[in-house]
Amino acid sequence: MASFKVADASEYLAITGWGIDDDKLAKKAWVWVGQQCKKFDITPVNYEFEVHAMSSEKLPFILPAVFTIGPKVSDDKAPLLLYAKLIAPHDKQSSHVRELVKGVIEGETRVLAASMTMEEIFQGTKSFKQAVFENVQLELNQFGLYIYNANVKQLVDVPGQEYFSYLGQKTQQGAMNQAKVDVAEARMKGAVGAKEREGITLQKAAEVDSQTKVFRVRQEAIGIKEQSKVEAEVKVFENEREAVVAAAKAELATKKAAWDRQTKVAEIEASKAVALREAELQMEVQDSNAALYNRQKAAEAKLYEQVRAADARKAQAEAQFYEQKLAEDAKLYAKQKEAESLSLVGKAKAEYVSSMLQAVGGNYHALRDYMMIDGGVYQEMARINAGAVNGMQPKISIWTNGADGGASSSGDAGGAMQGVAGVYKMPPPLLSTVHEQTGMLPPAWMGSLPKDEAKAK
């Protein structure tokens, strides 16, 4: 017997057994005796990991990642066949499948990270993530799995190894230190300028005693003015640096918001794509079911006609067989009756011969001669001989039956034979005629020819 199996939109059938060399994949199929059929789901699954890796400087870090992975569905059925053999027998959420995927991702991430410095990983985060995706996909191909989506978050420090935090702080502190250096340099230039001005004033005061105290005060005022100017310039520079830092922070916040929006849009688009694909697959399954229903009905109608034709042929064959059986039974019955008749005739003949043999006292030769006479053998021989001498002038014998017509009343064999011989004496002398025509002598129990005839012979 056979059963018809149909898979759902997100399922496939894996059939093995009689008549199939390897595995057979189908959305719908007849499953025959000696075959096994298993349904497996092809819906992608989200796997969330925190991959622990180490750079070439032996510095550890954590890579948080979310991978959307499932069997690869395409025109090429080879990846799906691999998935049916290796992964489908297990639950997609089982620890076996999860550990397999995790092992591949961690292995490829660690290998790639070990070939790069922490600075290279930090500076080239995007390219590092892309390389991880490509290497992981190459490994997953041998299991028939495909990465539908992957989202890797910001690299995270291992507790006690705050390298990425230090890098951020280093960048920030570098900017602050540079600002302090610039301020200190400006202050130094202001102080040096002030001192130079003061030295010149004192030198001129010493050289020119005639200058008055007003001039000195004026010179000091000029120095103070210059110092105030330098301090004002330093303040302006500090404000500009703070504005640049604030603008950088604002730009960073804007970029983060844009990245978050892009991520959300990508997730929404991926969800819409999955829903659209599911709807398309559902429509394909409905179309396939309708076509299958039509073919099934046509097959049932054809099978019904074949069954009717087979029943008609069977009835005709049974009728012919019955007629032949009746004819054979009639023939057999006729042969049985014929055999019974022959058996009865033979039995009667056997009884007749047995009684005659008793009548002649068990003398087989006498019985044979009697039966030849009774069967007309001698008469037939005489007729044939007469025909042979027809037209000749045969010897004419005239004879009578004699005067001795008595018969013995004895019940022995001799008396019986005399009675039989008397019968043959009633017609013309047959024995003499037979002897004359054929030269044959009669048996002793039937009598003898006249002596003259016997001597002549």
Coordinates of C-alpha atoms in Angstrom, one line a residue:
M1 CA 0.0 0.0 0.0
A2 CA 1.0 3.7 -0.4
S3 CA 0.2 7.0 1.3
F4 CA 0.3 10.5 -0.1
K5 CA 2.3 13.0 1.9
V6 CA 2.2 16.8 1.6
A7 CA 4.6 19.2 3.3
D8 CA 3.6 22.7 4.7
A9 CA 4.9 25.9 3.2
S10 CA 7.9 26.0 5.5
E11 CA 8.6 22.2 5.3
Y12 CA 10.1 19.6 3.1
L13 CA 9.8 15.9 2.8
A14 CA 12.9 13.6 3.1
I15 CA 12.2 10.1 1.7
T16 CA 14.5 7.1 1.9
G17 CA 14.1 3.4 1.4
W18 CA 13.0 1.0 -1.4
G19 CA 13.7 2.3 -4.9
I20 CA 15.7 5.4 -3.7
D21 CA 19.5 5.3 -4.0
D22 CA 20.2 8.2 -1.5
D23 CA 17.7 10.7 -0.1
K24 CA 14.8 12.2 -2.1
L25 CA 13.5 15.7 -1.3
A26 CA 10.0 16.7 -2.3
K27 CA 7.1 19.0 -1.2
K28 CA 4.6 16.2 -2.0
A29 CA 5.0 12.5 -2.9
W30 CA 3.6 9.0 -2.7
V31 CA 5.3 7.0 0.1
W32 CA 5.3 3.3 -0.7
V33 CA 5.8 0.2 1.4
G34 CA 9.5 -0.2 2.3
Q35 CA 10.0 3.6 2.3
Q36 CA 10.3 6.1 5.2
C37 CA 9.3 9.8 5.0
K38 CA 10.3 12.6 7.5
K39 CA 9.1 16.2 7.5
F40 CA 11.6 18.9 8.5
D41 CA 11.2 22.6 9.0
I42 CA 13.3 25.1 7.0
T43 CA 12.4 28.2 9.0
P44 CA 15.5 30.3 10.0
V45 CA 16.4 30.5 13.7
N46 CA 18.1 33.3 15.7
Y47 CA 21.2 32.3 17.5
E48 CA 22.6 34.8 20.0
F49 CA 26.2 34.4 21.2
E50 CA 28.9 36.3 23.1
V51 CA 32.0 35.1 21.2
H52 CA 35.3 35.3 23.3
A53 CA 38.3 36.0 21.2
M54 CA 41.9 37.2 21.6
S55 CA 44.1 39.5 19.4
S56 CA 47.6 38.9 18.2
E57 CA 48.9 40.7 21.4
K58 CA 47.0 38.1 23.5
L59 CA 44.5 40.7 24.6
P60 CA 41.0 39.1 25.1
F61 CA 37.7 40.7 24.1
I62 CA 34.0 39.8 23.6
L63 CA 32.1 40.0 20.3
P64 CA 28.3 40.0 21.0
A65 CA 26.5 38.7 17.9
V66 CA 23.0 37.6 16.7
F67 CA 22.9 35.3 13.7
T68 CA 19.8 34.4 11.8
I69 CA 20.6 31.0 10.3
G70 CA 18.6 28.3 8.4
P71 CA 18.8 25.8 5.6
K72 CA 19.7 27.2 2.3
V73 CA 16.7 27.0 -0.1
S74 CA 17.5 27.5 -3.8
D75 CA 17.2 25.8 -7.2
D76 CA 20.3 23.8 -6.3
K77 CA 19.0 21.1 -3.9
A78 CA 22.5 19.9 -2.8
P79 CA 22.7 22.3 0.3
L80 CA 19.1 21.3 1.4
L81 CA 20.0 17.6 1.0
L82 CA 23.0 18.1 3.2
Y83 CA 20.8 19.8 5.8
A84 CA 18.3 17.0 5.6
K85 CA 21.0 14.4 6.3
L86 CA 23.1 16.2 9.0
I87 CA 20.8 18.7 10.8
A88 CA 17.2 17.9 10.2
P89 CA 17.2 14.7 12.4
H90 CA 17.9 17.1 15.4
D91 CA 15.7 19.9 16.8
K92 CA 16.9 23.3 15.5
Q93 CA 16.7 24.6 19.1
S94 CA 18.6 21.6 20.5
S95 CA 21.9 22.0 22.2
H96 CA 23.5 19.9 19.5
V97 CA 22.7 22.3 16.7
R98 CA 23.3 25.3 18.8
E99 CA 26.8 24.1 19.9
L100 CA 27.6 23.3 16.3
V101 CA 26.8 26.8 15.1
K102 CA 28.5 28.4 18.1
G103 CA 31.6 26.3 17.5
V104 CA 31.8 27.4 13.9
I105 CA 31.3 31.1 14.7
E106 CA 33.7 31.1 17.7
G107 CA 36.4 29.2 15.7
E108 CA 36.4 31.5 12.7
T109 CA 36.2 34.6 14.9
R110 CA 39.2 33.5 17.0
V111 CA 41.3 32.5 14.0
L112 CA 40.7 35.9 12.4
A113 CA 41.2 37.9 15.6
A114 CA 44.5 36.1 16.3
S115 CA 45.9 37.5 13.1
M116 CA 45.1 41.1 13.9
T117 CA 46.2 43.6 16.6
M118 CA 43.7 45.1 19.0
E119 CA 44.3 48.5 17.3
E120 CA 43.5 47.0 13.9
I121 CA 40.3 45.3 15.2
F122 CA 39.2 48.6 16.9
Q123 CA 40.0 50.8 13.9
G124 CA 38.6 48.3 11.3
T125 CA 35.5 47.0 13.1
K126 CA 33.3 47.0 10.0
S127 CA 35.8 45.1 7.8
F128 CA 36.5 42.7 10.7
K129 CA 32.8 41.9 11.1
Q130 CA 32.5 41.3 7.3
A131 CA 35.4 38.9 7.3
V132 CA 33.9 37.0 10.2
F133 CA 30.6 36.6 8.3
E134 CA 32.3 35.4 5.1
N135 CA 34.5 32.8 7.0
V136 CA 31.6 31.5 9.0
Q137 CA 29.4 31.1 5.9
L138 CA 32.1 29.0 4.2
E139 CA 32.1 26.6 7.2
L140 CA 28.3 26.5 7.4
N141 CA 28.1 25.5 3.7
Q142 CA 29.2 22.0 4.5
F143 CA 26.1 21.6 6.7
G144 CA 23.7 23.1 4.2
L145 CA 23.2 26.2 6.4
Y146 CA 22.9 29.8 5.3
I147 CA 23.3 33.1 7.2
Y148 CA 20.2 35.1 6.4
N149 CA 21.1 38.0 8.7
A150 CA 23.9 38.8 11.1
N151 CA 24.1 41.7 13.6
V152 CA 27.3 42.2 15.6
K153 CA 27.3 44.8 18.4
Q154 CA 30.1 46.9 19.6
L155 CA 33.2 45.1 20.8
V156 CA 33.2 44.6 24.5
D157 CA 36.1 44.4 27.0
V158 CA 36.6 41.3 29.1
P159 CA 36.2 42.2 32.8
G160 CA 39.6 43.2 34.1
Q161 CA 40.8 43.9 30.6
E162 CA 39.3 47.3 29.8
Y163 CA 41.3 47.9 26.6
F164 CA 38.5 49.4 24.5
S165 CA 37.6 51.7 27.3
Y166 CA 41.1 52.8 27.6
L167 CA 41.3 53.4 23.9
G168 CA 38.3 55.7 24.1
Q169 CA 39.7 57.4 27.2
K170 CA 43.0 57.7 25.5
T171 CA 41.5 59.6 22.5
Q172 CA 39.5 61.8 24.8
Q173 CA 42.4 62.4 27.2
G174 CA 44.7 63.2 24.2
A175 CA 42.4 65.9 23.1
M176 CA 42.2 67.4 26.6
N177 CA 46.0 67.2 27.0
Q178 CA 46.6 68.9 23.7
A179 CA 44.3 71.7 24.8
K180 CA 46.2 72.1 28.0
V181 CA 49.5 72.2 26.1
D182 CA 48.2 74.8 23.8
V183 CA 47.0 76.9 26.8
A184 CA 50.3 76.5 28.6
E185 CA 52.2 77.5 25.5
A186 CA 50.0 80.6 25.2
R187 CA 50.5 81.5 28.8
M188 CA 54.3 81.0 28.5
K189 CA 54.4 83.2 25.5
G190 CA 52.4 85.9 27.4
A191 CA 54.6 85.7 30.5
V192 CA 57.8 85.8 28.4
G193 CA 56.6 88.8 26.5
A194 CA 55.7 90.5 29.7
K195 CA 59.1 89.9 31.2
E196 CA 60.8 91.1 28.0
R197 CA 58.7 94.2 28.1
E198 CA 59.6 94.7 31.7
G199 CA 63.3 94.2 31.1
I200 CA 63.2 96.7 28.3
T201 CA 61.5 99.2 30.5
L202 CA 63.9 98.8 33.3
Q203 CA 66.8 99.0 30.8
K204 CA 65.5 102.1 29.4
A205 CA 64.8 103.5 32.9
A206 CA 68.3 102.8 33.9
E207 CA 69.7 104.4 30.7
V208 CA 67.3 107.3 30.8
D209 CA 67.2 108.6 34.3
S210 CA 65.3 111.5 32.9
Q211 CA 62.2 109.5 32.3
T212 CA 59.6 110.2 34.9
K213 CA 57.5 107.9 37.0
V214 CA 54.6 108.5 34.6
F215 CA 56.5 106.8 31.8
R216 CA 57.2 103.8 34.0
V217 CA 53.5 103.5 35.0
R218 CA 52.6 103.8 31.3
Q219 CA 55.0 101.1 30.5
E220 CA 53.6 98.9 33.2
A221 CA 50.1 99.6 31.9
I222 CA 51.2 98.5 28.5
G223 CA 52.6 95.3 29.9
I224 CA 49.4 94.6 31.8
K225 CA 47.4 95.3 28.6
E226 CA 49.5 92.8 26.7
Q227 CA 49.1 90.3 29.4
S228 CA 45.3 90.7 29.4
K229 CA 45.3 90.4 25.6
V230 CA 47.2 87.1 25.8
E231 CA 44.8 85.8 28.5
A232 CA 41.8 86.8 26.4
E233 CA 43.3 84.9 23.4
V234 CA 43.9 81.9 25.5
K235 CA 40.3 82.0 26.8
V236 CA 39.0 82.3 23.2
F237 CA 41.1 79.3 22.2
E238 CA 39.7 77.2 25.1
N239 CA 36.2 78.1 24.1
E240 CA 36.8 77.1 20.5
R241 CA 38.3 73.8 21.7
E242 CA 35.2 73.1 23.8
A243 CA 33.0 74.0 20.9
V244 CA 34.9 71.5 18.7
V245 CA 34.5 68.8 21.3
A246 CA 30.8 69.5 21.7
A247 CA 30.3 69.4 17.9
A248 CA 32.2 66.1 17.7
K249 CA 30.0 64.7 20.5
A250 CA 26.9 65.9 18.7
E251 CA 28.0 64.4 15.4
L252 CA 28.8 61.1 17.1
A253 CA 25.3 61.1 18.7
T254 CA 23.8 61.9 15.3
K255 CA 25.7 59.0 13.6
K256 CA 24.7 56.6 16.4
A257 CA 21.0 57.6 15.9
A258 CA 21.4 57.0 12.1
W259 CA 23.0 53.7 12.7
D260 CA 20.2 52.6 15.0
R261 CA 17.6 53.7 12.5
Q262 CA 19.4 51.8 9.7
T263 CA 19.5 48.7 11.9
K264 CA 15.8 48.9 12.7
V265 CA 15.0 49.5 9.0
A266 CA 17.1 46.5 8.0
E267 CA 15.3 44.3 10.6
I268 CA 11.9 45.5 9.4
E269 CA 12.8 44.9 5.8
A270 CA 14.1 41.4 6.6
S271 CA 10.9 40.6 8.5
K272 CA 8.9 41.9 5.5
A273 CA 11.0 39.8 3.1
V274 CA 10.5 36.7 5.2
A275 CA 6.7 37.3 5.4
L276 CA 6.5 37.9 1.6
R277 CA 8.5 34.8 0.9
E278 CA 6.2 32.8 3.2
A279 CA 3.2 34.1 1.4
E280 CA 4.7 33.2 -2.0
L281 CA 5.5 29.7 -0.8
Q282 CA 1.9 29.4 0.5
M283 CA 0.5 30.4 -2.9
E284 CA 2.8 27.9 -4.6
V285 CA 1.7 25.1 -2.2
Q286 CA -2.0 25.9 -2.9
D287 CA -1.4 25.8 -6.7
S288 CA 0.5 22.5 -6.3
N289 CA -2.3 21.1 -4.1
A290 CA -4.9 22.1 -6.8
A291 CA -2.9 20.5 -9.5
L292 CA -2.3 17.4 -7.4
Y293 CA -6.0 17.1 -6.7
N294 CA -6.9 17.2 -10.4
R295 CA -4.2 14.6 -11.2
Q296 CA -5.4 12.5 -8.4
K297 CA -9.0 12.6 -9.6
A298 CA -7.9 11.8 -13.1
A299 CA -5.8 8.9 -11.8
E300 CA -8.8 7.6 -9.7
A301 CA -11.1 7.7 -12.8
K302 CA -8.5 5.9 -14.9
L303 CA -8.0 3.3 -12.2
Y304 CA -11.8 2.8 -11.9
E305 CA -12.1 2.2 -15.7
Q306 CA -9.1 -0.3 -15.5
V307 CA -10.8 -2.1 -12.6
R308 CA -14.1 -2.3 -14.5
A309 CA -12.3 -3.6 -17.5
A310 CA -10.4 -6.1 -15.4
D311 CA -13.6 -7.3 -13.7
A312 CA -15.2 -7.7 -17.1
R313 CA -12.3 -9.8 -18.4
K314 CA -12.3 -11.8 -15.2
A315 CA -16.1 -12.5 -15.6
Q316 CA -15.6 -13.5 -19.2
A317 CA -12.6 -15.8 -18.3
E318 CA -14.7 -17.4 -15.5
A319 CA -17.6 -18.0 -18.0
Q320 CA -15.2 -19.6 -20.5
F321 CA -13.6 -21.6 -17.8
Y322 CA -17.0 -22.8 -16.6
E323 CA -18.1 -23.8 -20.2
Q324 CA -14.8 -25.6 -20.7
K325 CA -15.2 -27.3 -17.3
L326 CA -18.8 -28.5 -18.2
A327 CA -17.5 -29.8 -21.6
E328 CA -14.6 -31.6 -19.9
D329 CA -17.0 -33.0 -17.3
A330 CA -19.3 -34.3 -20.0
K331 CA -16.4 -35.9 -21.8
L332 CA -15.1 -37.4 -18.6
Y333 CA -18.6 -38.7 -17.8
A334 CA -19.0 -40.2 -21.3
K335 CA -15.6 -41.9 -21.0
Q336 CA -16.5 -43.2 -17.5
K337 CA -19.7 -44.7 -18.9
E338 CA -17.9 -46.1 -21.9
A339 CA -15.3 -47.6 -19.5
E340 CA -18.1 -49.0 -17.3
S341 CA -19.8 -50.5 -20.5
L342 CA -16.5 -52.0 -21.7
S343 CA -15.9 -53.3 -18.2
L344 CA -19.4 -54.9 -18.1
V345 CA -18.9 -56.4 -21.6
G346 CA -15.5 -57.7 -20.7
K347 CA -16.9 -59.1 -17.4
A348 CA -19.7 -60.8 -19.3
K349 CA -17.3 -62.2 -21.9
A350 CA -15.1 -63.4 -19.1
E351 CA -18.0 -65.1 -17.4
Y352 CA -19.2 -66.5 -20.7
V353 CA -15.7 -67.9 -21.5
S354 CA -15.4 -69.3 -18.0
S355 CA -18.7 -71.1 -18.2
M356 CA -17.9 -72.5 -21.6
L357 CA -14.5 -73.6 -20.4
Q358 CA -16.2 -75.5 -17.6
A359 CA -18.7 -76.9 -20.1
V360 CA -15.9 -78.5 -22.2
G361 CA -14.2 -79.9 -19.1
G362 CA -11.4 -77.3 -19.1
N363 CA -10.2 -78.3 -22.6
Y364 CA -8.9 -75.0 -24.0
H365 CA -8.5 -76.4 -27.6
A366 CA -12.1 -77.6 -27.7
L367 CA -13.3 -74.2 -26.4
R368 CA -11.2 -72.4 -29.0
D369 CA -12.6 -74.5 -31.9
Y370 CA -16.1 -74.0 -30.6
M371 CA -15.7 -70.3 -30.4
M372 CA -14.3 -70.2 -33.9
I373 CA -17.3 -72.2 -35.2
D374 CA -19.7 -70.0 -33.1
G375 CA -18.0 -66.9 -34.4
G376 CA -18.5 -68.0 -38.0
V377 CA -14.7 -68.3 -38.7
Y378 CA -15.1 -71.5 -40.6
Q379 CA -18.1 -70.2 -42.6
E380 CA -16.1 -67.1 -43.5
M381 CA -13.2 -69.3 -44.6
A382 CA -15.5 -71.4 -46.7
R383 CA -17.0 -68.3 -48.2
I384 CA -13.6 -66.9 -49.1
N385 CA -12.5 -70.2 -50.6
A386 CA -15.8 -70.5 -52.5
G387 CA -15.1 -67.1 -54.0
A388 CA -11.6 -68.2 -54.9
V389 CA -13.0 -71.2 -56.9
N390 CA -16.0 -69.4 -58.3
G391 CA -16.4 -70.4 -62.0
M392 CA -14.7 -73.7 -61.4
Q393 CA -16.4 -77.1 -61.3
P394 CA -16.1 -78.1 -57.7
K395 CA -17.0 -81.5 -56.4
I396 CA -20.6 -81.7 -55.3
S397 CA -21.2 -83.5 -52.1
I398 CA -24.6 -84.8 -51.1
W399 CA -25.1 -85.7 -47.4
T400 CA -27.6 -86.2 -44.7
N401 CA -27.6 -85.9 -41.1
G402 CA -27.9 -89.7 -40.5
A403 CA -30.3 -91.7 -38.3
D404 CA -28.6 -91.4 -35.0
G405 CA -30.2 -88.4 -33.4
G406 CA -30.0 -89.6 -29.9
A407 CA -28.2 -87.7 -27.2
S408 CA -26.6 -88.9 -24.0
S409 CA -28.3 -87.9 -20.9
S410 CA -25.0 -87.9 -19.1
G411 CA -23.9 -84.6 -17.6
D412 CA -20.3 -85.1 -18.3
A413 CA -18.2 -83.1 -20.9
G414 CA -18.5 -85.8 -23.6
G415 CA -22.3 -85.7 -23.5
A416 CA -22.2 -81.9 -23.8
M417 CA -20.0 -82.1 -26.8
Q418 CA -22.1 -84.8 -28.4
G419 CA -25.0 -82.4 -28.0
V420 CA -23.1 -79.6 -29.7
A421 CA -22.0 -82.1 -32.5
G422 CA -25.6 -83.1 -33.0
V423 CA -26.5 -79.5 -33.7
Y424 CA -24.0 -79.4 -36.5
K425 CA -25.4 -82.7 -37.9
M426 CA -28.8 -81.2 -38.4
P427 CA -27.7 -79.0 -41.4
P428 CA -25.9 -80.5 -44.5
P429 CA -22.6 -82.1 -43.6
L430 CA -20.6 -79.0 -43.0
L431 CA -17.4 -80.8 -42.0
S432 CA -17.1 -82.7 -45.2
T433 CA -17.8 -79.6 -47.2
V434 CA -15.1 -77.7 -45.2
H435 CA -12.7 -80.6 -45.7
E436 CA -13.4 -80.7 -49.4
Q437 CA -12.9 -77.0 -49.8
T438 CA -10.0 -76.4 -47.5
G439 CA -8.5 -79.7 -46.8
M440 CA -8.9 -79.1 -43.0
L441 CA -9.9 -82.0 -40.8
P442 CA -12.5 -81.5 -38.0
P443 CA -11.4 -81.8 -34.4
A444 CA -11.8 -85.3 -32.8
W445 CA -14.6 -84.2 -30.4
M446 CA -16.8 -83.1 -33.3
G447 CA -16.6 -86.4 -35.1
S448 CA -14.7 -87.8 -38.1
L449 CA -15.0 -87.9 -41.8
P450 CA -16.1 -91.1 -43.6
K451 CA -13.2 -93.5 -43.9
D452 CA -13.1 -93.4 -47.7
E453 CA -12.7 -89.6 -47.6
A454 CA -10.0 -89.9 -44.9
K455 CA -8.1 -92.5 -46.8
A456 CA -8.2 -90.5 -49.9
K457 CA -6.6 -87.7 -48.1

